[in-house]
Amino acid sequence: MAKMTVAELSERFQREFHTAPRIFSAPGRVNLIGEHTDYNDGFVLPTAIGFYTRVAISPRGDSKLALRSTEFPENFDFDLASLPPHKLGAWCDYVVGVAHALVGAGCALSGANLLVHGEVPIGSGLSSSAALEVASALALLSLGNGALPLKNVAKLCQSAENEFVGARVGIMDQFVSCFGKEGHALLLDCRSLDFELVSIPEKVKFVICNTMVKHQNSSGEYNRRREECEQGVEILSRFYPGIKALRDVSPIQLAAHAAVLPPVVYKRCQHVVEENARVVETARDFRSGNLARVGDLMGDSHRSLRDLYEVSCRELDIMVESAQGIPGFYGGRMTGGGFGGCTVNLVESGQAESFASQIAERYRTKTGISPDVYVCSPADGAGAALKIE
Ligand code: GLA
């Protein structure tokens, strides 16, 4: 998505609404490891990336929400007293969902003009939706009197997506969009929401490769994976009443009851149990500087997502294979929900640009598709911007 400076967005807003806005930003994210573990109360290791969604806002004298976008031609005007009760299948759903969630949390909303500009590539698995939700929540909250702790903002945005948009996503994307920190990944415990910052050495970059195959969280496969995990918990908790989520299951417990789990459910559980262990080990390896081991764990994660969790696709597998042997490459995997979207590669900083052009060329040759490739470093989340306002 084309970048637009804050000044340009402000000018565009003033042309549309004839008043000066305040502007709130929230970033997309890339998950380094820990895929499909968040809704199993497990661990994830995402970073915010330097693509931001910005929401410009000004108060109105009436009770209308006027929603505009720099990317989409459709304008939406709603009265706060009669917001659409169901999603419309349009970009405004994320903003309306957040408005509903804020009202549900007891925040009084007032009429407002909003203009949205998103830089996060849509449908690429880099959480354009979480970025829009978080930036909208902060913008709408800025007009009221009450402030909400940032953790509550993240939870509220997740509930907007769960309840209004209908995608049963976990907390990872909204959380890292709020709490990301330049130069760091977040080792997040998705049960307690405690997190530790893990420093990412400057000698590496994340090269994100977009297969250009659109993915959609709200499509049935994502929700089906959740149900399969819940089925696993339901069966295993008959043997171990302490098990509330797959987070609580040890590899030994899982292996001991392999025979009572339907084979597909067993595969899903195996992925989640092993992936949680990989996340914790990856954080440790980043700390000790063992980047070769981080690369290996990323490769293991990809194979597990492909073979056990079955959320990869041909293009993602080709992109992962295409990285092998390019100088400076430590490891790579699909990132995000899957079924399309991006891969993330850990690459030596000095080699990142040449890695980017070589992988793009290889992928283009094998698939006929020209990929977008982004060389990224961990960026600040929305919370950082709030502090400097
Ligand atoms: C999507 C969801 C996240 C997470 C990932 C898979 O990005 O929004 O909550 O479940 O998929 O790890």
Coordinates of C-alpha atoms and ligand atoms in Angstrom, one line a residue:
M1 CA 0.0 0.0 0.0
A2 CA 1.4 3.4 -0.9
K3 CA 2.8 5.3 2.0
M4 CA 1.2 8.7 2.9
T5 CA 2.8 11.0 5.5
V6 CA 1.0 12.1 8.5
A7 CA 0.9 15.6 7.0
E8 CA -0.6 14.4 3.8
L9 CA -3.2 12.4 5.6
S10 CA -4.0 15.5 7.7
E11 CA -4.4 17.6 4.6
R12 CA -6.7 15.1 3.0
F13 CA -8.8 15.0 6.1
Q14 CA -9.1 18.7 6.2
R15 CA -10.2 18.8 2.5
E16 CA -12.9 16.2 3.4
F17 CA -14.1 17.4 6.8
H18 CA -12.9 21.1 7.0
T19 CA -11.3 20.7 10.4
A20 CA -7.9 19.5 11.7
P21 CA -7.7 15.9 13.0
R22 CA -5.7 14.0 15.6
I23 CA -4.0 11.0 14.2
F24 CA -3.5 7.6 15.7
S25 CA -1.3 4.8 14.3
A26 CA -1.0 1.1 14.9
P27 CA 1.3 -1.3 13.1
G28 CA 0.9 -4.7 11.4
R29 CA 3.1 -7.6 12.7
V30 CA 5.1 -10.5 11.6
N31 CA 5.1 -13.6 13.8
L32 CA 8.6 -15.2 14.1
I33 CA 7.4 -18.4 15.6
G34 CA 4.4 -19.8 17.6
E35 CA 1.7 -20.2 15.0
H36 CA -1.8 -21.3 16.0
T37 CA -0.7 -21.4 19.6
D38 CA -2.3 -18.1 20.8
Y39 CA -5.9 -19.5 21.0
N40 CA -4.6 -22.5 22.8
D41 CA -3.3 -20.3 25.7
G42 CA 0.2 -20.9 24.5
F43 CA 3.3 -18.8 23.6
V44 CA 4.0 -16.6 20.5
L45 CA 7.0 -14.5 19.4
P46 CA 5.8 -11.7 17.1
T47 CA 7.3 -8.3 16.3
A48 CA 5.5 -5.2 15.1
I49 CA 6.7 -4.1 11.6
G50 CA 7.1 -0.6 10.2
F51 CA 3.8 -0.6 8.2
Y52 CA 1.2 1.4 10.0
T53 CA -2.5 2.0 9.7
R54 CA -3.4 5.6 10.6
V55 CA -6.8 6.8 11.7
A56 CA -7.4 10.6 11.6
I57 CA -10.3 11.7 13.7
S58 CA -12.2 14.8 14.8
P59 CA -15.3 15.2 16.9
R60 CA -18.7 16.1 15.4
G61 CA -21.5 18.1 16.9
D62 CA -24.0 15.2 16.2
S63 CA -24.1 11.5 16.9
K64 CA -22.9 10.4 13.5
L65 CA -19.8 8.3 12.7
A66 CA -18.6 9.3 9.3
L67 CA -16.1 6.7 8.0
R68 CA -13.8 7.4 5.0
S69 CA -10.8 5.5 3.6
T70 CA -8.0 6.6 1.4
E71 CA -7.9 3.1 -0.2
F72 CA -11.6 2.2 -0.6
P73 CA -14.1 4.3 -2.5
E74 CA -17.1 3.4 -0.2
N75 CA -18.1 6.0 2.4
F76 CA -20.1 4.9 5.4
D77 CA -22.2 7.2 7.7
F78 CA -23.9 5.7 10.7
D79 CA -25.8 7.0 13.7
L80 CA -24.2 5.8 16.9
A81 CA -27.7 4.9 18.2
S82 CA -28.2 2.5 15.2
L83 CA -24.9 1.0 14.3
P84 CA -25.3 -2.0 12.0
P85 CA -25.8 -5.0 14.3
H86 CA -24.1 -7.4 11.8
K87 CA -21.0 -7.1 9.6
L88 CA -21.5 -5.6 6.1
G89 CA -18.6 -7.4 4.5
A90 CA -16.8 -4.1 4.0
W91 CA -13.7 -2.3 5.4
C92 CA -15.9 -0.4 7.9
D93 CA -16.7 -3.7 9.8
Y94 CA -13.4 -3.4 11.7
V95 CA -14.2 0.1 12.9
V96 CA -17.9 -0.6 13.6
G97 CA -16.9 -3.8 15.5
V98 CA -14.6 -1.8 17.7
A99 CA -17.3 0.8 18.3
H100 CA -19.6 -2.0 19.4
A101 CA -16.9 -3.5 21.7
L102 CA -16.2 -0.1 23.2
V103 CA -19.8 0.6 24.0
G104 CA -20.1 -3.0 25.4
A105 CA -17.1 -2.1 27.7
G106 CA -19.0 0.9 29.0
C107 CA -17.1 3.6 27.0
A108 CA -19.4 6.4 25.9
L109 CA -18.8 7.3 22.3
S110 CA -19.5 10.6 20.6
G111 CA -20.0 11.5 17.0
A112 CA -16.8 11.6 14.9
N113 CA -15.3 11.9 11.5
L114 CA -12.7 9.3 10.7
L115 CA -10.3 8.9 7.7
V116 CA -8.3 5.7 7.5
H117 CA -5.1 5.1 5.7
G118 CA -3.5 1.7 5.8
E119 CA 0.0 0.7 4.7
V120 CA -0.2 -2.9 5.9
P121 CA -0.8 -5.1 2.8
I122 CA -4.4 -6.4 3.0
G123 CA -4.9 -10.2 3.1
S124 CA -1.2 -10.9 3.4
G125 CA -1.2 -12.3 6.9
L126 CA 0.5 -9.3 8.3
S127 CA -2.5 -8.2 10.4
S128 CA -3.9 -5.3 8.5
S129 CA -7.2 -5.9 10.4
A130 CA -5.6 -5.8 13.9
A131 CA -3.8 -2.6 12.9
L132 CA -7.1 -1.0 11.8
E133 CA -8.9 -2.2 15.0
V134 CA -6.2 -0.8 17.4
A135 CA -5.8 2.5 15.6
S136 CA -9.6 2.9 15.5
A137 CA -10.0 2.0 19.2
L138 CA -7.4 4.6 20.2
A139 CA -8.9 7.2 18.0
L140 CA -12.5 6.7 19.3
L141 CA -11.3 6.5 22.9
S142 CA -9.5 9.9 22.4
L143 CA -12.8 11.6 22.1
G144 CA -14.2 10.3 25.4
N145 CA -13.1 11.0 28.9
G146 CA -12.1 7.5 30.0
A147 CA -8.8 6.0 29.1
L148 CA -8.4 2.2 28.9
P149 CA -5.3 0.3 29.8
L150 CA -3.6 -0.9 26.6
K151 CA -4.1 -4.5 27.5
N152 CA -7.8 -3.9 27.6
V153 CA -7.6 -2.2 24.2
A154 CA -6.0 -5.3 22.8
K155 CA -8.6 -7.6 24.3
L156 CA -11.4 -5.4 23.1
C157 CA -10.1 -5.3 19.6
Q158 CA -9.8 -9.1 19.6
S159 CA -13.4 -9.4 20.8
A160 CA -14.5 -7.0 18.0
E161 CA -13.0 -9.4 15.5
N162 CA -14.4 -12.5 17.2
E163 CA -17.9 -11.3 17.7
F164 CA -18.6 -8.8 15.0
V165 CA -16.3 -9.9 12.1
G166 CA -16.8 -13.6 13.0
A167 CA -13.2 -14.7 12.9
R168 CA -12.3 -16.6 16.1
V169 CA -8.7 -15.2 16.2
G170 CA -6.5 -15.2 19.2
I171 CA -4.9 -12.2 21.0
M172 CA -1.5 -12.2 19.3
D173 CA -2.0 -9.6 16.5
Q174 CA -3.9 -7.0 18.5
F175 CA -1.5 -7.4 21.4
V176 CA 1.7 -6.9 19.5
S177 CA 0.1 -4.0 17.5
C178 CA -0.3 -2.3 20.9
F179 CA 2.9 -3.3 22.7
G180 CA 5.5 -3.8 19.9
K181 CA 8.9 -2.3 20.6
E182 CA 11.6 -1.2 18.2
G183 CA 14.5 -3.7 18.1
H184 CA 12.5 -6.4 20.0
A185 CA 10.2 -9.3 19.6
L186 CA 7.5 -10.0 22.3
L187 CA 7.6 -13.4 24.0
L188 CA 3.9 -13.4 25.0
D189 CA 2.2 -15.8 27.3
C190 CA -1.3 -15.8 25.7
R191 CA -2.9 -17.1 28.9
S192 CA -1.6 -14.5 31.5
L193 CA -0.8 -11.8 28.9
D194 CA 2.5 -11.3 30.6
F195 CA 5.3 -10.7 28.1
E196 CA 9.1 -10.3 27.9
L197 CA 10.9 -8.3 25.3
V198 CA 13.5 -10.3 23.4
S199 CA 16.2 -8.2 21.8
I200 CA 16.7 -8.9 18.1
P201 CA 20.3 -8.4 17.0
E202 CA 20.9 -5.7 14.5
K203 CA 23.0 -8.1 12.4
V204 CA 19.7 -9.7 11.2
K205 CA 16.7 -8.6 9.3
F206 CA 13.3 -10.2 8.7
V207 CA 12.7 -10.6 5.0
I208 CA 8.9 -11.0 4.5
C209 CA 7.9 -12.6 1.2
N210 CA 4.3 -12.2 0.1
T211 CA 3.1 -15.1 -2.0
M212 CA 0.4 -12.8 -3.3
V213 CA -2.2 -15.5 -2.5
K214 CA -4.8 -13.8 -0.3
H215 CA -5.7 -15.5 2.9
Q216 CA -8.8 -14.9 5.0
N217 CA -9.1 -15.5 8.7
S218 CA -12.9 -15.5 8.6
S219 CA -12.8 -18.4 6.1
G220 CA -14.0 -21.7 7.8
E221 CA -10.6 -23.4 8.0
Y222 CA -9.3 -21.2 10.7
N223 CA -12.3 -21.7 12.9
R224 CA -12.3 -25.5 12.1
R225 CA -8.7 -25.7 13.4
R226 CA -9.8 -24.1 16.7
E227 CA -12.6 -26.6 17.0
E228 CA -10.2 -29.5 16.4
C229 CA -8.0 -28.2 19.2
E230 CA -11.0 -27.9 21.5
Q231 CA -12.0 -31.4 20.7
G232 CA -8.4 -32.5 21.7
V233 CA -8.7 -30.7 25.0
E234 CA -12.1 -32.1 25.7
I235 CA -10.9 -35.7 25.2
L236 CA -7.5 -35.3 27.1
S237 CA -9.2 -33.5 30.0
R238 CA -11.1 -36.7 30.7
F239 CA -7.8 -38.2 31.7
Y240 CA -6.2 -35.1 33.2
P241 CA -8.9 -32.8 34.7
G242 CA -6.3 -30.0 35.1
I243 CA -6.1 -29.6 31.3
K244 CA -7.9 -26.5 30.3
A245 CA -6.2 -25.8 27.0
L246 CA -3.5 -27.5 24.8
R247 CA -1.0 -25.3 26.6
D248 CA -1.4 -27.6 29.6
V249 CA -0.6 -30.8 27.7
S250 CA 2.9 -32.3 27.8
P251 CA 4.4 -34.3 24.9
I252 CA 4.3 -37.4 27.2
Q253 CA 0.6 -37.0 28.0
L254 CA -0.3 -36.5 24.4
A255 CA 1.7 -39.6 23.2
A256 CA 0.1 -41.7 26.0
H257 CA -3.4 -41.0 24.6
A258 CA -2.7 -41.0 20.9
A259 CA -5.0 -44.0 20.5
V260 CA -8.1 -42.2 21.8
L261 CA -7.8 -39.1 19.7
P262 CA -9.1 -39.1 16.1
P263 CA -5.9 -39.0 13.9
V264 CA -6.6 -35.5 12.6
V265 CA -7.1 -34.1 16.1
Y266 CA -3.9 -35.8 17.2
K267 CA -1.9 -34.1 14.5
R268 CA -3.3 -30.7 15.4
C269 CA -2.5 -31.3 19.1
Q270 CA 1.0 -32.5 18.3
H271 CA 1.7 -29.3 16.3
V272 CA 0.5 -27.0 19.1
V273 CA 2.3 -28.9 21.9
E274 CA 5.6 -29.0 20.0
E275 CA 5.3 -25.4 18.7
N276 CA 4.9 -24.0 22.2
A277 CA 8.2 -25.6 23.1
R278 CA 9.8 -24.2 20.0
V279 CA 8.7 -20.7 20.9
V280 CA 10.3 -20.8 24.3
E281 CA 13.5 -22.3 22.8
T282 CA 13.6 -19.7 20.1
A283 CA 13.5 -16.8 22.6
R284 CA 16.4 -18.4 24.5
D285 CA 18.4 -18.9 21.3
F286 CA 17.9 -15.2 20.3
R287 CA 19.2 -14.2 23.8
S288 CA 22.2 -16.4 23.5
G289 CA 22.9 -15.4 19.9
N290 CA 22.4 -18.9 18.5
L291 CA 20.8 -17.7 15.2
A292 CA 21.6 -20.9 13.4
R293 CA 19.4 -22.8 15.9
V294 CA 16.6 -20.1 15.5
G295 CA 16.7 -20.8 11.8
D296 CA 16.4 -24.5 12.3
L297 CA 13.4 -24.1 14.6
M298 CA 11.7 -21.8 12.1
G299 CA 12.2 -24.6 9.5
D300 CA 10.7 -27.2 11.9
S301 CA 7.8 -24.9 12.6
H302 CA 7.0 -24.6 8.9
R303 CA 7.1 -28.4 8.3
S304 CA 4.8 -28.9 11.3
L305 CA 2.3 -26.3 10.0
R306 CA 2.5 -27.9 6.6
D307 CA 2.2 -31.6 7.6
L308 CA 0.5 -31.6 11.0
Y309 CA -1.6 -28.5 11.2
E310 CA -2.2 -28.4 7.4
V311 CA -2.5 -24.7 7.0
S312 CA 0.2 -24.1 4.4
C313 CA -0.4 -24.1 0.6
R314 CA 1.7 -24.8 -2.5
E315 CA 2.8 -21.2 -2.9
L316 CA 3.9 -20.9 0.7
D317 CA 5.9 -24.2 0.4
I318 CA 7.5 -23.0 -2.8
M319 CA 8.5 -19.7 -1.1
V320 CA 10.0 -21.5 1.9
E321 CA 11.9 -23.9 -0.4
S322 CA 13.1 -21.0 -2.6
A323 CA 15.0 -19.5 0.4
Q324 CA 17.2 -22.6 0.8
G325 CA 20.9 -21.9 0.0
I326 CA 20.7 -18.2 -0.6
P327 CA 23.7 -16.5 1.2
G328 CA 22.8 -15.0 4.6
F329 CA 19.7 -17.2 5.2
Y330 CA 19.3 -18.7 8.7
G331 CA 15.7 -20.0 8.4
G332 CA 12.2 -19.3 7.2
R333 CA 8.6 -20.3 7.6
M334 CA 5.1 -19.4 6.7
T335 CA 3.8 -16.7 9.1
G336 CA 0.2 -15.9 10.3
G337 CA -2.9 -17.9 9.9
G338 CA -1.8 -19.6 6.6
F339 CA -3.5 -20.7 3.4
G340 CA -1.6 -17.9 1.6
G341 CA -0.1 -14.7 2.8
C342 CA 3.6 -14.4 3.7
T343 CA 6.7 -16.2 4.7
V344 CA 9.2 -14.7 7.2
N345 CA 13.0 -15.3 6.8
L346 CA 15.7 -14.6 9.2
V347 CA 18.6 -13.2 7.1
E348 CA 22.0 -11.6 7.8
S349 CA 21.4 -7.8 7.5
G350 CA 24.2 -7.2 5.0
Q351 CA 22.7 -9.9 2.7
A352 CA 19.1 -9.0 3.1
E353 CA 18.6 -6.9 -0.1
S354 CA 20.3 -9.5 -2.3
F355 CA 18.4 -12.3 -0.5
A356 CA 15.2 -10.3 -1.3
S357 CA 15.9 -10.1 -5.1
Q358 CA 17.1 -13.7 -5.4
I359 CA 14.1 -15.2 -3.6
A360 CA 11.7 -13.1 -5.7
E361 CA 13.4 -14.3 -8.9
R362 CA 13.2 -17.9 -7.8
Y363 CA 9.6 -17.7 -6.8
R364 CA 8.7 -15.9 -10.0
T365 CA 10.4 -18.6 -12.1
K366 CA 8.6 -21.4 -10.3
T367 CA 5.1 -19.9 -10.0
G368 CA 4.8 -17.1 -12.6
I369 CA 3.8 -14.8 -9.8
S370 CA 5.8 -11.7 -8.9
P371 CA 6.0 -11.5 -5.1
D372 CA 6.2 -8.4 -3.0
V373 CA 9.2 -8.7 -0.6
Y374 CA 9.7 -6.4 2.4
V375 CA 13.0 -6.1 4.4
C376 CA 11.9 -5.4 8.0
S377 CA 13.2 -4.7 11.5
P378 CA 11.1 -4.9 14.6
A379 CA 9.2 -1.6 15.0
D380 CA 7.3 0.2 17.7
G381 CA 3.6 -0.6 18.5
A382 CA 0.8 1.8 18.9
G383 CA 1.5 2.4 22.5
A384 CA 4.9 4.0 21.8
A385 CA 3.2 6.6 19.6
L386 CA 0.8 7.5 22.4
K387 CA 3.6 8.3 24.7
I388 CA 5.2 10.8 22.4
E389 CA 2.0 12.6 21.5
Ligands
GLA1 C1 -4.1 -15.2 12.7 C2 -4.8 -14.8 14.0 C3 -3.9 -14.9 15.2 C4 -3.2 -16.3 15.3 C5 -2.6 -16.6 13.9 C6 -2.0 -18.0 13.8 O1 -3.1 -14.2 12.5 O2 -5.3 -13.5 14.0 O3 -4.6 -14.8 16.4 O4 -4.1 -17.3 15.7 O5 -3.5 -16.5 12.8 O6 -0.9 -18.1 14.7

